[in-house]
mmCIF file of C-alpha atoms in Angstrom:
data_model
loop_
_atom_site.group_PDB
_atom_site.id
_atom_site.type_symbol
_atom_site.label_atom_id
_atom_site.label_comp_id
_atom_site.label_asym_id
_atom_site.label_seq_id
_atom_site.Cartn_x
_atom_site.Cartn_y
_atom_site.Cartn_z
ATOM 1 C CA ASN A 1237 6.536 -19.756 0.332
ATOM 2 C CA ALA A 1238 6.510 -17.607 3.171
ATOM 3 C CA GLY A 1239 5.926 -14.625 1.370
ATOM 4 C CA VAL A 1240 6.954 -11.209 3.724
ATOM 5 C CA THR A 1241 7.181 -11.903 7.161
ATOM 6 C CA GLN A 1242 6.853 -8.862 9.632
ATOM 7 C CA THR A 1243 7.921 -9.083 13.598
ATOM 8 C CA PRO A 1244 6.769 -8.329 15.984
ATOM 9 C CA LYS A 1245 2.897 -8.203 15.355
ATOM 10 C CA PHE A 1246 2.870 -5.929 18.583
ATOM 11 C CA GLN A 1247 5.021 -3.629 20.314
ATOM 12 C CA VAL A 1248 4.601 -0.819 23.181
ATOM 13 C CA LEU A 1249 7.947 1.215 24.297
ATOM 14 C CA LYS A 1250 8.362 3.852 25.807
ATOM 15 C CA THR A 1251 9.448 7.516 24.986
ATOM 16 C CA GLY A 1252 13.150 7.692 24.029
ATOM 17 C CA GLN A 1253 13.845 3.881 23.714
ATOM 18 C CA SER A 1254 15.076 2.008 20.286
ATOM 19 C CA MET A 1255 13.955 -1.410 18.535
ATOM 20 C CA THR A 1256 14.019 -2.354 15.522
ATOM 21 C CA LEU A 1257 11.353 -3.460 13.355
ATOM 22 C CA GLN A 1258 12.382 -6.810 11.270
ATOM 23 C CA CYS A 1259 10.991 -7.637 7.444
ATOM 24 C CA ALA A 1260 12.563 -10.592 5.418
ATOM 25 C CA GLN A 1261 11.426 -11.947 1.948
ATOM 26 C CA ASP A 1262 11.444 -14.953 0.121
ATOM 27 C CA MET A 1263 10.447 -14.305 -3.286
ATOM 28 C CA ASN A 1264 14.098 -12.613 -4.060
ATOM 29 C CA HIS A 1265 12.188 -9.267 -4.624
ATOM 30 C CA GLU A 1266 14.823 -6.408 -5.411
ATOM 31 C CA TYR A 1267 12.256 -3.704 -4.250
ATOM 32 C CA MET A 1268 11.241 -3.870 -0.816
ATOM 33 C CA SER A 1269 9.563 -0.404 1.631
ATOM 34 C CA TRP A 1270 8.265 0.763 4.931
ATOM 35 C CA TYR A 1271 4.837 2.164 4.981
ATOM 36 C CA ARG A 1272 2.608 3.644 8.323
ATOM 37 C CA GLN A 1273 -1.119 4.110 8.857
ATOM 38 C CA ASP A 1274 -2.404 6.526 10.328
ATOM 39 C CA PRO A 1275 -6.153 7.166 10.764
ATOM 40 C CA GLY A 1276 -7.156 8.974 7.733
ATOM 41 C CA MET A 1277 -3.620 9.432 6.169
ATOM 42 C CA GLY A 1278 -3.360 6.307 4.270
ATOM 43 C CA LEU A 1279 -0.391 4.298 3.828
ATOM 44 C CA ARG A 1280 2.907 6.872 3.663
ATOM 45 C CA LEU A 1281 6.288 6.209 2.975
ATOM 46 C CA ILE A 1282 8.798 5.971 5.197
ATOM 47 C CA HIS A 1283 11.748 4.234 3.440
ATOM 48 C CA TYR A 1284 12.272 2.250 0.471
ATOM 49 C CA SER A 1285 15.174 0.165 -1.058
ATOM 50 C CA VAL A 1286 15.747 -1.211 -4.933
ATOM 51 C CA GLY A 1287 18.161 -3.413 -3.664
ATOM 52 C CA ALA A 1288 20.697 -4.910 -1.807
ATOM 53 C CA GLY A 1289 23.029 -1.873 -0.550
ATOM 54 C CA ILE A 1290 20.610 0.952 -2.212
ATOM 55 C CA THR A 1291 17.963 2.562 -0.076
ATOM 56 C CA ASP A 1292 16.141 6.247 -0.237
ATOM 57 C CA GLN A 1293 13.871 8.059 1.559
ATOM 58 C CA GLY A 1294 9.775 8.379 1.672
ATOM 59 C CA GLU A 1295 7.296 10.987 2.653
ATOM 60 C CA VAL A 1296 7.980 10.558 6.079
ATOM 61 C CA PRO A 1297 11.652 9.134 7.127
ATOM 62 C CA ASN A 1298 12.272 11.660 10.363
ATOM 63 C CA GLY A 1299 12.763 9.093 12.999
ATOM 64 C CA TYR A 1300 13.776 6.219 10.906
ATOM 65 C CA ASN A 1301 17.361 4.295 9.644
ATOM 66 C CA VAL A 1302 17.144 1.262 7.692
ATOM 67 C CA SER A 1303 19.779 -0.824 5.829
ATOM 68 C CA ARG A 1304 19.551 -3.174 3.343
ATOM 69 C CA SER A 1305 22.639 -5.631 3.757
ATOM 70 C CA THR A 1306 20.824 -8.498 1.961
ATOM 71 C CA THR A 1307 18.275 -8.894 -0.711
ATOM 72 C CA GLU A 1308 16.049 -10.974 2.172
ATOM 73 C CA ASP A 1309 16.043 -8.689 5.008
ATOM 74 C CA PHE A 1310 14.993 -5.076 5.255
ATOM 75 C CA PRO A 1311 15.178 -3.908 8.970
ATOM 76 C CA LEU A 1312 13.706 -0.066 10.065
ATOM 77 C CA ARG A 1313 15.006 0.493 13.237
ATOM 78 C CA LEU A 1314 13.404 3.570 15.674
ATOM 79 C CA LEU A 1315 16.279 5.434 17.458
ATOM 80 C CA SER A 1316 14.637 7.072 19.891
ATOM 81 C CA ALA A 1317 10.855 6.490 19.737
ATOM 82 C CA ALA A 1318 8.534 8.988 20.183
ATOM 83 C CA PRO A 1319 4.812 9.110 20.369
ATOM 84 C CA SER A 1320 4.264 10.224 17.203
ATOM 85 C CA GLN A 1321 5.247 7.172 16.071
ATOM 86 C CA THR A 1322 2.579 5.226 17.278
ATOM 87 C CA SER A 1323 1.311 3.620 14.192
ATOM 88 C CA VAL A 1324 0.711 0.764 12.164
ATOM 89 C CA TYR A 1325 3.562 -0.474 10.032
ATOM 90 C CA PHE A 1326 3.644 -2.738 7.082
ATOM 91 C CA CYS A 1327 6.752 -3.720 4.884
ATOM 92 C CA ALA A 1328 5.838 -4.524 1.046
ATOM 93 C CA SER A 1329 8.097 -5.989 -1.491
ATOM 94 C CA LYS A 1330 8.011 -6.305 -5.099
ATOM 95 C CA ASP A 1331 9.857 -7.777 -7.979
ATOM 96 C CA ARG A 1332 11.769 -4.214 -9.666
ATOM 97 C CA VAL A 1333 11.527 -4.923 -13.175
ATOM 98 C CA GLY A 1334 8.215 -4.364 -14.846
ATOM 99 C CA ALA A 1335 4.907 -3.070 -13.169
ATOM 100 C CA GLU A 1336 4.619 -6.164 -10.674
ATOM 101 C CA LYS A 1337 2.145 -5.562 -7.760
ATOM 102 C CA LEU A 1338 3.234 -5.363 -3.707
ATOM 103 C CA PHE A 1339 3.445 -8.135 -1.702
ATOM 104 C CA PHE A 1340 2.576 -6.786 2.507
ATOM 105 C CA GLY A 1341 3.468 -8.310 5.662
ATOM 106 C CA SER A 1342 1.666 -8.591 8.177
ATOM 107 C CA GLY A 1343 1.895 -5.538 10.084
ATOM 108 C CA THR A 1344 3.242 -4.519 13.434
ATOM 109 C CA GLN A 1345 1.220 -2.275 15.853
ATOM 110 C CA LEU A 1346 3.762 0.114 17.517
ATOM 111 C CA SER A 1347 2.410 2.127 20.280
ATOM 112 C CA VAL A 1348 5.015 4.518 21.867
ATOM 113 C CA LEU A 1349 4.111 5.673 25.781
ATOM 114 C CA ILE B 974 5.694 14.280 -3.327
ATOM 115 C CA LEU B 975 3.004 13.390 -5.953
ATOM 116 C CA ASN B 976 -0.546 13.574 -5.153
ATOM 117 C CA VAL B 977 -2.966 10.170 -5.639
ATOM 118 C CA GLU B 978 -6.075 11.288 -4.874
ATOM 119 C CA GLN B 979 -9.357 8.480 -4.294
ATOM 120 C CA SER B 980 -13.174 9.488 -4.038
ATOM 121 C CA PRO B 981 -15.074 8.967 -1.991
ATOM 122 C CA GLN B 982 -13.639 8.864 1.000
ATOM 123 C CA SER B 983 -16.607 6.418 2.443
ATOM 124 C CA LEU B 984 -19.516 4.641 0.764
ATOM 125 C CA HIS B 985 -22.410 2.426 2.014
ATOM 126 C CA VAL B 986 -24.438 0.426 0.102
ATOM 127 C CA GLN B 987 -26.962 -1.934 0.144
ATOM 128 C CA GLU B 988 -26.146 -5.932 -0.752
ATOM 129 C CA GLY B 989 -26.949 -6.285 -4.302
ATOM 130 C CA ASP B 990 -26.061 -2.324 -5.424
ATOM 131 C CA SER B 991 -23.433 -2.052 -7.589
ATOM 132 C CA THR B 992 -20.754 0.823 -7.060
ATOM 133 C CA ASN B 993 -17.609 2.143 -8.750
ATOM 134 C CA PHE B 994 -15.100 4.627 -7.197
ATOM 135 C CA THR B 995 -12.443 6.829 -8.628
ATOM 136 C CA CYS B 996 -8.695 7.313 -8.078
ATOM 137 C CA SER B 997 -6.668 10.108 -9.976
ATOM 138 C CA PHE B 998 -3.356 10.979 -10.388
ATOM 139 C CA PRO B 999 -0.637 13.135 -12.536
ATOM 140 C CA SER B 1000 -1.354 12.485 -15.657
ATOM 141 C CA SER B 1001 2.217 12.598 -16.734
ATOM 142 C CA ASN B 1002 5.015 10.237 -16.783
ATOM 143 C CA PHE B 1003 2.774 7.389 -15.847
ATOM 144 C CA TYR B 1004 4.487 3.880 -15.554
ATOM 145 C CA ALA B 1005 1.635 1.963 -13.412
ATOM 146 C CA LEU B 1006 -1.915 2.353 -11.718
ATOM 147 C CA HIS B 1007 -2.463 -0.745 -8.893
ATOM 148 C CA TRP B 1008 -5.584 -1.096 -6.847
ATOM 149 C CA TYR B 1009 -5.235 -2.960 -3.333
ATOM 150 C CA ARG B 1010 -8.156 -4.380 -1.393
ATOM 151 C CA TRP B 1011 -7.565 -4.038 2.651
ATOM 152 C CA GLU B 1012 -9.759 -5.719 4.944
ATOM 153 C CA THR B 1013 -9.727 -4.574 8.697
ATOM 154 C CA ALA B 1014 -7.246 -6.245 10.652
ATOM 155 C CA LYS B 1015 -5.889 -7.779 7.613
ATOM 156 C CA SER B 1016 -2.598 -6.758 4.842
ATOM 157 C CA PRO B 1017 -3.435 -5.358 1.977
ATOM 158 C CA GLU B 1018 -3.519 -7.486 -1.023
ATOM 159 C CA ALA B 1019 -3.331 -6.785 -4.935
ATOM 160 C CA LEU B 1020 -6.228 -6.805 -7.151
ATOM 161 C CA PHE B 1021 -5.275 -5.308 -10.222
ATOM 162 C CA VAL B 1022 -1.809 -3.510 -12.110
ATOM 163 C CA MET B 1023 -2.445 -1.348 -14.774
ATOM 164 C CA THR B 1024 0.322 -0.275 -17.117
ATOM 165 C CA LEU B 1025 -1.480 0.568 -20.629
ATOM 166 C CA ASN B 1026 -4.116 3.575 -21.669
ATOM 167 C CA GLY B 1027 -7.347 1.607 -21.889
ATOM 168 C CA ASP B 1028 -6.817 -0.830 -19.936
ATOM 169 C CA GLU B 1029 -9.705 -2.897 -18.813
ATOM 170 C CA LYS B 1030 -9.180 -5.955 -15.681
ATOM 171 C CA LYS B 1031 -12.080 -7.708 -14.027
ATOM 172 C CA LYS B 1032 -11.573 -9.959 -11.076
ATOM 173 C CA GLY B 1033 -15.250 -11.397 -10.913
ATOM 174 C CA ARG B 1034 -17.725 -8.957 -9.572
ATOM 175 C CA ILE B 1035 -14.857 -6.489 -9.678
ATOM 176 C CA SER B 1036 -13.256 -4.492 -12.447
ATOM 177 C CA ALA B 1037 -11.357 -1.677 -13.252
ATOM 178 C CA THR B 1038 -10.748 1.047 -15.911
ATOM 179 C CA LEU B 1039 -7.795 3.206 -16.700
ATOM 180 C CA ASN B 1040 -7.451 6.399 -18.549
ATOM 181 C CA THR B 1041 -3.932 7.120 -18.338
ATOM 182 C CA LYS B 1042 -4.461 10.926 -20.623
ATOM 183 C CA GLU B 1043 -6.600 12.716 -18.425
ATOM 184 C CA GLY B 1044 -4.986 10.600 -14.856
ATOM 185 C CA TYR B 1045 -7.983 8.754 -13.925
ATOM 186 C CA SER B 1046 -9.027 5.111 -13.113
ATOM 187 C CA TYR B 1047 -12.135 3.855 -11.729
ATOM 188 C CA LEU B 1048 -13.135 0.491 -9.656
ATOM 189 C CA TYR B 1049 -16.589 -1.032 -10.246
ATOM 190 C CA ILE B 1050 -18.109 -3.587 -8.169
ATOM 191 C CA LYS B 1051 -21.283 -5.534 -9.305
ATOM 192 C CA GLY B 1052 -23.851 -6.772 -7.099
ATOM 193 C CA SER B 1053 -22.067 -5.918 -3.886
ATOM 194 C CA GLN B 1054 -21.913 -8.418 -1.342
ATOM 195 C CA PRO B 1055 -20.962 -7.942 2.722
ATOM 196 C CA GLU B 1056 -17.693 -9.415 1.888
ATOM 197 C CA ASP B 1057 -16.826 -6.823 0.323
ATOM 198 C CA SER B 1058 -16.506 -4.681 2.629
ATOM 199 C CA ALA B 1059 -13.307 -3.099 2.912
ATOM 200 C CA THR B 1060 -10.785 -0.373 2.431
ATOM 201 C CA TYR B 1061 -9.746 0.123 -1.533
ATOM 202 C CA LEU B 1062 -6.898 1.641 -2.420
ATOM 203 C CA CYS B 1063 -5.329 2.423 -5.307
ATOM 204 C CA ALA B 1064 -1.751 3.631 -6.036
ATOM 205 C CA PHE B 1065 0.589 5.135 -8.687
ATOM 206 C CA CYS B 1066 4.148 5.128 -9.618
ATOM 207 C CA LEU B 1067 6.455 6.841 -12.059
ATOM 208 C CA SER B 1068 8.645 3.802 -12.515
ATOM 209 C CA GLY B 1069 10.112 0.156 -11.997
ATOM 210 C CA ASN B 1070 12.165 1.871 -9.728
ATOM 211 C CA THR B 1071 9.836 3.879 -7.655
ATOM 212 C CA PRO B 1072 7.837 3.807 -4.770
ATOM 213 C CA LEU B 1073 3.984 3.319 -5.193
ATOM 214 C CA VAL B 1074 2.347 6.261 -3.756
ATOM 215 C CA PHE B 1075 -0.897 5.216 -2.484
ATOM 216 C CA GLY B 1076 -4.335 6.961 -2.159
ATOM 217 C CA LYS B 1077 -6.221 7.788 1.203
ATOM 218 C CA GLY B 1078 -7.989 4.913 0.361
ATOM 219 C CA THR B 1079 -12.473 4.609 -0.140
ATOM 220 C CA ARG B 1080 -14.006 2.498 2.512
ATOM 221 C CA LEU B 1081 -16.941 0.860 1.554
ATOM 222 C CA SER B 1082 -19.523 -0.762 3.385
ATOM 223 C CA VAL B 1083 -22.213 -3.321 2.133
ATOM 224 C CA ILE B 1084 -25.094 -3.697 4.518
ATOM 225 C CA ALA B 1085 -26.614 -6.852 4.042
#
């Protein structure tokens, strides 16, 4: 059971480039989410999804797009990378029903130059 | 935006000391309170999920309590060990469909 798989682990981009951070889970979780972690800021929610075809914005959605075409996958797209998007990104999923714990991916360290 | 506050921000204790941290959250419309342990260079891992006022959970030397009426939860570590060094996060949610809102964490360092 792989859990939550995030790729890539590391990425360096130039300002203005676009890229997609991949997230996949094999636990049949309906709820998936993306957080970014910055020093002194804790985990801040970017986007989340409560099921296939449903997405919603979190606290810091600007500059990011998401889609949820399948239950398993929840990619995060940076349309035009900016230095302010340099961060560590975590994907997390949980069973929507009940007060279930979040399972986190291993994180993506992104640097935008 | 919901506000989840954790204190202290950081803590240094000697091996063998017991310690505790606080998580404060909005006391209205409560659904669940989570605690996560986050070691450096790893991903956060769940410790406890609590849903009922008065809940007490225990996992080895770590325990947590919950007061939903006044909006706080305590995490206790008995006899701290160097391997307990980590950031401890709490997170609050209003329902099963709403996202978890995390506090900024308490960074614990246990000195041998």
